[in-house]
CSV table of C-alpha atoms in Angstrom, one decimal:
chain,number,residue,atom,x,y,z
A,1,UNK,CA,0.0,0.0,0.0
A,2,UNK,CA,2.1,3.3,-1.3
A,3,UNK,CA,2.1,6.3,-0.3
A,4,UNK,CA,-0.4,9.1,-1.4
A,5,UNK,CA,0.8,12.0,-3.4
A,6,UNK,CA,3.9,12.9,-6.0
A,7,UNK,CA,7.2,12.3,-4.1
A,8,UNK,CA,5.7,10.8,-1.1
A,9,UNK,CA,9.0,10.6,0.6
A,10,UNK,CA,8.7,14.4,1.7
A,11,UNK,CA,6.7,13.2,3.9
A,12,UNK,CA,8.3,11.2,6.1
A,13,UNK,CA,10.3,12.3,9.0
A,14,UNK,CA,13.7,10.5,8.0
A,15,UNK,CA,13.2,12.8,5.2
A,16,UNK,CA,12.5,16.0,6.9
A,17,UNK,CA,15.2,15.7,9.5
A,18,UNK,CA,18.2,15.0,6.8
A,19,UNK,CA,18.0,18.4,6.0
A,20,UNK,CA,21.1,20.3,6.9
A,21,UNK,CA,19.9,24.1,6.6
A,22,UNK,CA,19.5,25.6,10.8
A,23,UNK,CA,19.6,29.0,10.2
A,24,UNK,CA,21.1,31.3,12.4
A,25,UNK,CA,19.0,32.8,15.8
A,26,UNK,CA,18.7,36.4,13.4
A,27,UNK,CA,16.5,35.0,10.9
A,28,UNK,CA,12.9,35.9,11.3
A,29,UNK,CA,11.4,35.3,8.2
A,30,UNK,CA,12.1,33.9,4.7
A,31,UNK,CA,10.0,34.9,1.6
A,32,UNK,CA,9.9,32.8,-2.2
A,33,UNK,CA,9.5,34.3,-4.9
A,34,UNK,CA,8.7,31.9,-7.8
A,35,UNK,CA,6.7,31.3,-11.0
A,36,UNK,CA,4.8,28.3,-11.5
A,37,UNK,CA,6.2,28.6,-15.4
A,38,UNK,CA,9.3,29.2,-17.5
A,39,UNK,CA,12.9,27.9,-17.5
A,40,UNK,CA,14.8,29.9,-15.3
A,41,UNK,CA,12.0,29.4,-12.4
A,42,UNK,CA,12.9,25.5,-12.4
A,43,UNK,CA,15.4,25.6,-9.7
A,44,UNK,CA,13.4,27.9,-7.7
A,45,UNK,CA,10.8,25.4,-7.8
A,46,UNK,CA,12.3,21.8,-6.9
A,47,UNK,CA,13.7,24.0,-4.1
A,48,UNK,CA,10.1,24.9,-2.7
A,49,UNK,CA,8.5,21.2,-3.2
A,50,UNK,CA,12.1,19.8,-1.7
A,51,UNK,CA,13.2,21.5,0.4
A,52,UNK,CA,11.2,24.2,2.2
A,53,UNK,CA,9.5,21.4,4.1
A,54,UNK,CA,13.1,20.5,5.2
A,55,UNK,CA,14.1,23.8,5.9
A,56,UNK,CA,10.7,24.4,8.1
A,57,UNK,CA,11.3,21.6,9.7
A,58,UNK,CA,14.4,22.4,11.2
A,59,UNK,CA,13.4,26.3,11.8
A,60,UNK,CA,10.0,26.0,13.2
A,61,UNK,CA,10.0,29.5,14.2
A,62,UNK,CA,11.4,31.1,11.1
A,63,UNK,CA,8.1,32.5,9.0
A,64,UNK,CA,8.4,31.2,5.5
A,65,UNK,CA,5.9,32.9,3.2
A,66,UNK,CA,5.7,32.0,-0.7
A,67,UNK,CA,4.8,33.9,-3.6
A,68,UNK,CA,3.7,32.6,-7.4
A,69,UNK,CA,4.1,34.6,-10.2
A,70,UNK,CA,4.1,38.3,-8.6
A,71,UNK,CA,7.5,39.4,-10.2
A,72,UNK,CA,9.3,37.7,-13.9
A,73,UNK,CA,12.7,36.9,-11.8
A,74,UNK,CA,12.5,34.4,-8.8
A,75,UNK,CA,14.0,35.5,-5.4
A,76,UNK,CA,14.6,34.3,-1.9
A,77,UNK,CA,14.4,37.7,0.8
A,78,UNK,CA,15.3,36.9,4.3
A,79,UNK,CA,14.7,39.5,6.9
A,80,UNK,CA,16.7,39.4,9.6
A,81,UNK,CA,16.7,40.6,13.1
A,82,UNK,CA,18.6,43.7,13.1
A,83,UNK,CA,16.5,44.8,10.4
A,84,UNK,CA,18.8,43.8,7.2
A,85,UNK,CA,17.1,42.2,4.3
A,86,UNK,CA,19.1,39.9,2.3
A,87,UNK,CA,18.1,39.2,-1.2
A,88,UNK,CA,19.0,36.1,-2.9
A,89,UNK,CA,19.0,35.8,-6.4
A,90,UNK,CA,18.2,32.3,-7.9
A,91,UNK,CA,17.0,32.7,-11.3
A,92,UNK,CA,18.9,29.5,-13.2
A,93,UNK,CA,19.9,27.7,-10.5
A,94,UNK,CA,19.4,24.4,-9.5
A,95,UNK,CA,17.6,23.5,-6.2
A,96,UNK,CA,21.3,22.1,-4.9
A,97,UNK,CA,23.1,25.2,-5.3
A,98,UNK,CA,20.1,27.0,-4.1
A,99,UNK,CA,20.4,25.3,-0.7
A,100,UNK,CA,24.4,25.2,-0.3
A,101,UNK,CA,24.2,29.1,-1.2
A,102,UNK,CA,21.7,29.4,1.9
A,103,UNK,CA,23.4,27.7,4.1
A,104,UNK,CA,26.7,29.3,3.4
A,105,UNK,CA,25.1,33.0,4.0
A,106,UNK,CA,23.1,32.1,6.8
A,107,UNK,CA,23.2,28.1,7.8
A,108,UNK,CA,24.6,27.5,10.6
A,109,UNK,CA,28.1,25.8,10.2
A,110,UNK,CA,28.8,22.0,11.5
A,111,UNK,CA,31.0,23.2,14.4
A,112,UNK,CA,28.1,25.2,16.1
A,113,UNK,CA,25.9,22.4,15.3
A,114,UNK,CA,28.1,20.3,17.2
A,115,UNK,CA,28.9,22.7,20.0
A,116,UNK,CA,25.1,22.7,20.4
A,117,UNK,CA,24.5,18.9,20.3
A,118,UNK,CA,27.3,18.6,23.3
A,119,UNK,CA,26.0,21.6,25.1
A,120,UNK,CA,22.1,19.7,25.5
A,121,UNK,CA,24.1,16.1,26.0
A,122,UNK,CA,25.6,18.0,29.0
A,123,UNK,CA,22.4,18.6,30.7
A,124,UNK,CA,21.5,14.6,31.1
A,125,UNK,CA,23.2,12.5,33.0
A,126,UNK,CA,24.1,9.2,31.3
A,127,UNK,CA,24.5,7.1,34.6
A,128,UNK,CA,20.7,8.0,35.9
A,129,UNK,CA,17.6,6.1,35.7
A,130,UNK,CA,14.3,6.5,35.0
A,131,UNK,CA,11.0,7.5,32.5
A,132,UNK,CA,12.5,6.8,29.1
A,133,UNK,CA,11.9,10.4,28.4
A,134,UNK,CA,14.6,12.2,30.4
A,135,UNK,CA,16.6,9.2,31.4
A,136,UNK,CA,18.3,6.1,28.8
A,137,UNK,CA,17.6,3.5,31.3
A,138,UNK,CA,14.3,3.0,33.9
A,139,UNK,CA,15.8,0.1,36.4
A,140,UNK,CA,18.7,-2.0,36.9
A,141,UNK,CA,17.1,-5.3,35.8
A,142,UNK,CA,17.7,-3.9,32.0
A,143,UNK,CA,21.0,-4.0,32.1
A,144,UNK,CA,23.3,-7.3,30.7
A,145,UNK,CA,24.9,-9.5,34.3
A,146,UNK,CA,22.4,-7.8,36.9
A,147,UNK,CA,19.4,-9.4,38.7
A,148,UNK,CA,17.0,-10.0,36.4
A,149,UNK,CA,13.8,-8.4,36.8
A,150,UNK,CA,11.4,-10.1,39.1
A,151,UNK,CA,8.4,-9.6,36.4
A,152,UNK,CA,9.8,-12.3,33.7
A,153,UNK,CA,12.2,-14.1,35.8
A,154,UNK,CA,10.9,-15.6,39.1
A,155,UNK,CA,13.9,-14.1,42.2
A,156,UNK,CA,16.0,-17.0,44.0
A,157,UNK,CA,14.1,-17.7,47.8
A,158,UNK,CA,16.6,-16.2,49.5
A,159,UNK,CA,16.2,-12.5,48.2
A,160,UNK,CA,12.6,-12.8,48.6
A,161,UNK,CA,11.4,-10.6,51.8
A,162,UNK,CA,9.2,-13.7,52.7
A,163,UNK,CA,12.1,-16.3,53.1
A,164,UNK,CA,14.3,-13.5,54.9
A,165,UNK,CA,11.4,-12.4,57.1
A,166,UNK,CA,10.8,-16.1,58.2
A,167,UNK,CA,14.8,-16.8,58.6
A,168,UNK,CA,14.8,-14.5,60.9
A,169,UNK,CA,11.9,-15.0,62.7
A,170,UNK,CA,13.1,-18.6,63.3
A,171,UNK,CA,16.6,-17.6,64.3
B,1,UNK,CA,20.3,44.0,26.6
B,2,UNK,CA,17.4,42.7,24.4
B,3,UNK,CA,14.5,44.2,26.4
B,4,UNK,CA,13.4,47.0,24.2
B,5,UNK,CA,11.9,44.9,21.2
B,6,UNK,CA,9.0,43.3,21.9
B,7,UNK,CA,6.1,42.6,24.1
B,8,UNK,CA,5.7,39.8,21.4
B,9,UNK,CA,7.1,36.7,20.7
B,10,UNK,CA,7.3,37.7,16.7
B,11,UNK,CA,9.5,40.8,15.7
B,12,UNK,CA,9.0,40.9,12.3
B,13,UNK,CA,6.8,39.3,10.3
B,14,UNK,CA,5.6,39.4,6.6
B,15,UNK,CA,1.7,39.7,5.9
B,16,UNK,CA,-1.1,40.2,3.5
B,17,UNK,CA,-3.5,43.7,4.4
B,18,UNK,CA,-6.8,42.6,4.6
B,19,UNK,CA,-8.4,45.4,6.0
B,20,UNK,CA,-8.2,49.2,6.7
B,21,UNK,CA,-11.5,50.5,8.0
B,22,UNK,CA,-9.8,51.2,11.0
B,23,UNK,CA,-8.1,54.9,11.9
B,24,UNK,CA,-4.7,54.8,11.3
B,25,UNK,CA,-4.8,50.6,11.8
B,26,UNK,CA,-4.0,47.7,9.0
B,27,UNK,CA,-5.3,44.3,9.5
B,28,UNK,CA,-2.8,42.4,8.6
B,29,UNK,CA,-3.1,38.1,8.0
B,30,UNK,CA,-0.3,36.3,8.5
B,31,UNK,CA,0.4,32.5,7.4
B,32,UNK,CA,3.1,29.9,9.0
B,33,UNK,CA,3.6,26.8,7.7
B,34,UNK,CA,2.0,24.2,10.2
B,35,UNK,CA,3.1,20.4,10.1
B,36,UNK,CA,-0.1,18.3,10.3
B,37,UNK,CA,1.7,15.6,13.1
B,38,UNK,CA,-0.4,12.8,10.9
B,39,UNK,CA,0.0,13.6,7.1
B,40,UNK,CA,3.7,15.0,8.2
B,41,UNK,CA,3.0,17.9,5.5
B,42,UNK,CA,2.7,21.7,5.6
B,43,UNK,CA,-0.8,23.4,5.5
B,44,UNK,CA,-0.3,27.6,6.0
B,45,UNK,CA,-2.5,28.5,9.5
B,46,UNK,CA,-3.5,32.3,9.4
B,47,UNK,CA,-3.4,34.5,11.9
B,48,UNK,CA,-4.6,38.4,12.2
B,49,UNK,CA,-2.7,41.0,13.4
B,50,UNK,CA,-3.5,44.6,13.9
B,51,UNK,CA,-0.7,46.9,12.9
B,52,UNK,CA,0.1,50.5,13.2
B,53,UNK,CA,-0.2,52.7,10.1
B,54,UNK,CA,0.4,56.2,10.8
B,55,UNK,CA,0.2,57.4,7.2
B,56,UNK,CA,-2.6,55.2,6.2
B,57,UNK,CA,-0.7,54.2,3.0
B,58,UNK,CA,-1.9,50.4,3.0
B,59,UNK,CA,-4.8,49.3,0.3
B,60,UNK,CA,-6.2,45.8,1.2
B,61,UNK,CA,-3.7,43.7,-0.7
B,62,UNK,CA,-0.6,45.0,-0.1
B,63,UNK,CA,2.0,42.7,1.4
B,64,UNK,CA,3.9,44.6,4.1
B,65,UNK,CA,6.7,43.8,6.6
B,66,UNK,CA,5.5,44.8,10.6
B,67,UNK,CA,7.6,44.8,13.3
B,68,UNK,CA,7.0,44.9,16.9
B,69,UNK,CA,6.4,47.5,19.1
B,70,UNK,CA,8.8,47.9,22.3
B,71,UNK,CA,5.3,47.9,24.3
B,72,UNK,CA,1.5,47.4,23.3
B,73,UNK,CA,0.0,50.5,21.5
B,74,UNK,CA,-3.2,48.8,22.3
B,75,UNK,CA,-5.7,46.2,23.7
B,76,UNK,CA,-4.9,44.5,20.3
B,77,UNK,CA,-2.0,46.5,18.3
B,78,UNK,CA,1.2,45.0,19.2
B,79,UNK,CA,3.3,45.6,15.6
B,80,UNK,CA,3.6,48.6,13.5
B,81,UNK,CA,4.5,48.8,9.1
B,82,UNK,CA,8.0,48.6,9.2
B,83,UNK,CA,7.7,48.8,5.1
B,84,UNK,CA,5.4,48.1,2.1
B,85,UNK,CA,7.3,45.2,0.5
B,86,UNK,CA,4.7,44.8,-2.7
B,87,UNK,CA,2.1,47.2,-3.5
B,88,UNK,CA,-0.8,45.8,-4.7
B,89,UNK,CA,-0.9,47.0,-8.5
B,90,UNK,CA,2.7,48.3,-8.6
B,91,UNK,CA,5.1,45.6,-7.8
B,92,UNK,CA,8.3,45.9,-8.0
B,93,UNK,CA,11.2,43.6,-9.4
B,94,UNK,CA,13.5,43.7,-6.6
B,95,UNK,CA,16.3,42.1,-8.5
B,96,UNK,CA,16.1,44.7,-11.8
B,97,UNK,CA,14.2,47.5,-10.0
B,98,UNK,CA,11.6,47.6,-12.7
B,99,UNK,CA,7.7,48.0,-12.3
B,100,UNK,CA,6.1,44.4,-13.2
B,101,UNK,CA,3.0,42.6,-13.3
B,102,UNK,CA,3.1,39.2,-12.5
B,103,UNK,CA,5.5,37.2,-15.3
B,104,UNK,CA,6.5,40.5,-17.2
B,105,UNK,CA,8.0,43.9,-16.9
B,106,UNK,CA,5.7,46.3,-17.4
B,107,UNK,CA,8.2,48.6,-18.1
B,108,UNK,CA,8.5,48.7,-22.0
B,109,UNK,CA,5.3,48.9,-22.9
B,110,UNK,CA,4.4,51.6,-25.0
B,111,UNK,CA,1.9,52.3,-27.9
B,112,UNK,CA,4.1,52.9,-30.6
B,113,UNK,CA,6.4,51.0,-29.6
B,114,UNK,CA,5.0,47.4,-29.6
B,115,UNK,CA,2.9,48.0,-32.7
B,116,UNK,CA,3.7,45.7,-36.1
B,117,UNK,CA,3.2,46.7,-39.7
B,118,UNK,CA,0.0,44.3,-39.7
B,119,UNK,CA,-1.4,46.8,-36.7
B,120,UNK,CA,-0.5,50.6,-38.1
B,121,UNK,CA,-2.4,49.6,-41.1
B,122,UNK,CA,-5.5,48.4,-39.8
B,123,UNK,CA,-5.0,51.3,-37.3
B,124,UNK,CA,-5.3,53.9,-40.3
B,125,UNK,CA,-7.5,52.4,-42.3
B,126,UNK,CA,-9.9,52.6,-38.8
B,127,UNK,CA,-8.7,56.4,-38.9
B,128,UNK,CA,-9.7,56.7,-42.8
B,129,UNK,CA,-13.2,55.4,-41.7
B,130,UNK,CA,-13.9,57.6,-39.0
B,131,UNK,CA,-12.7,61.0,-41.1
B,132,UNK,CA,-15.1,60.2,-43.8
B,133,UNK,CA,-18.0,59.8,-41.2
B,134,UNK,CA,-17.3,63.0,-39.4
B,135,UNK,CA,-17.6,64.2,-42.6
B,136,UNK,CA,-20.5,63.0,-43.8
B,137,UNK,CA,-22.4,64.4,-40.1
């Protein structure tokens, strides 16, 4: 049973998180200009059904607004915090170039990405247990030569608080 | 420090006019791409906001770039019109700097200009017609 649509693969989330554009905190919005026709528009246009969704994806809070057919030329405009707008022209361009222009101007570069990645790993603590959420592990029994846990695995008697109560009580 | 922009969470954002019957006020819609967590695809959610527009140079239409106040104007107005980025009717190629309308410059287009031999012929023949009628009257 297949997938609805074109290029269903947009669609799926191994898809939307291989892309590599994070643009920088000073990016607010983004704006397309495209036509839905013509040669030089073709780039312009495998980059909006590629990868805006990628790009959107990654940048949740960056606006991205598109527009068909307003002006002959197709143009990205990104208007950044301070103010600045930066135009980027794509008319015959291909959809790669497109993206590796982007995230040259205003991507941020592997090493932040990185930096980043360690910075949130620093907050959890590898060696804690508990809810799969926060933690990697929830109890001892998961892990390879410990006691296994009690639910699949019956305990030996004489860990069982009912054999060590009666010891004693007999002692 | 960052303080002085913003009672808002959005700084600048890039919208469509929809309405100014209010004094000195745009309505402005503004659309975000929205993943739908089931289809995993992007639908555009709209959302209103009132900006301020001291000049009243907005017509319903125009798209505009708003940024925030440093504190709420209003019960509602938050943003103000930072700039006019197309004007409805009287776009402008940002990368040429020409007036265009949608796929082509408007610029050189002029009567004489763009007229063939086929149409200055018919053209003064039309002419020829209308003398003798005046004429004739």
């Amino acid at each position: 049973m297949p997938m609805k649509g074109r290029f269903p693969v947009r669609r799926t989330l191994q898809y939307l998180s291989q892309g590599d554009i994070v643009f920088k905190s000073s990016v607010k919005v983004m704006t397309v200009n495209y036509n839905t026709a013509g040669e030089l528009s073709e780039g312009a246009r495998k980059f909006v059904f590629f990868n805006i969704p990628q790009i959107q994806y990654k940048n949740p809070w960056v606006q991205i607004m598109l527009f068909r057919n307003m002006t002959p030329s197709p143009f990205l405009r990104f208007y950044l915090e301070n103010g600045e707008q930066v135009l980027v022209d794509v008319e015959d361009k291909t959809n790669k170039e497109i993206t590796e222009h982007v995230k040259k101007i205003l991507g941020k570069s592997k090493e932040m990405l990185e930096k980043e990645e360690k910075e949130r790993k620093k907050l959890s603590h590898p060696a804690t247990f508990g809810p799969k959420k926060y933690h990697l592990r929830e109890c001892m029994c998961e892990i390879e030569g410990q006691v296994p846990c009690p639910a699949s695995v019956p305990l030996p008697k004489e860990m069982r608080g009912k054999y060590k109560a009666a010891m004693k009580n007999e002692t | 420090m960052s303080v002085p922009r913003g009672a808002v969470h959005a700084k600048w954002i890039v919208g469509k006019v929809i309405g100014t019957k209010m004094q000195k006020t745009a309505k402005v819609r503004v659309t975000r791409l929205v993943l739908d967590p089931y289809l995993l695809k992007f639908f555009n959610k709209r959302k209103t906001y009132f900006a301020h527009d001291p000049l009243q140079q907005c017509v319903v239409g125009d798209i505009v770039l708003l940024r925030a106040l440093p504190e709420r104007r209003s019960k509602h107005v938050k943003h103000e019109l930072a700039e006019i980025v197309f004007k409805v009717g009287n776009v402008i190629d940002p990368i040429t700097g020409k007036p265009c309308a949608g796929t082509r410059f408007l610029e050189n287009l002029s009567d004489s200009d763009s007229l063939t031999e086929a149409d200055t012929t018919y053209l003064s023949e039309k002419l020829q017609e209308l003398k003798v009628c005046s004429t004739d009257k």
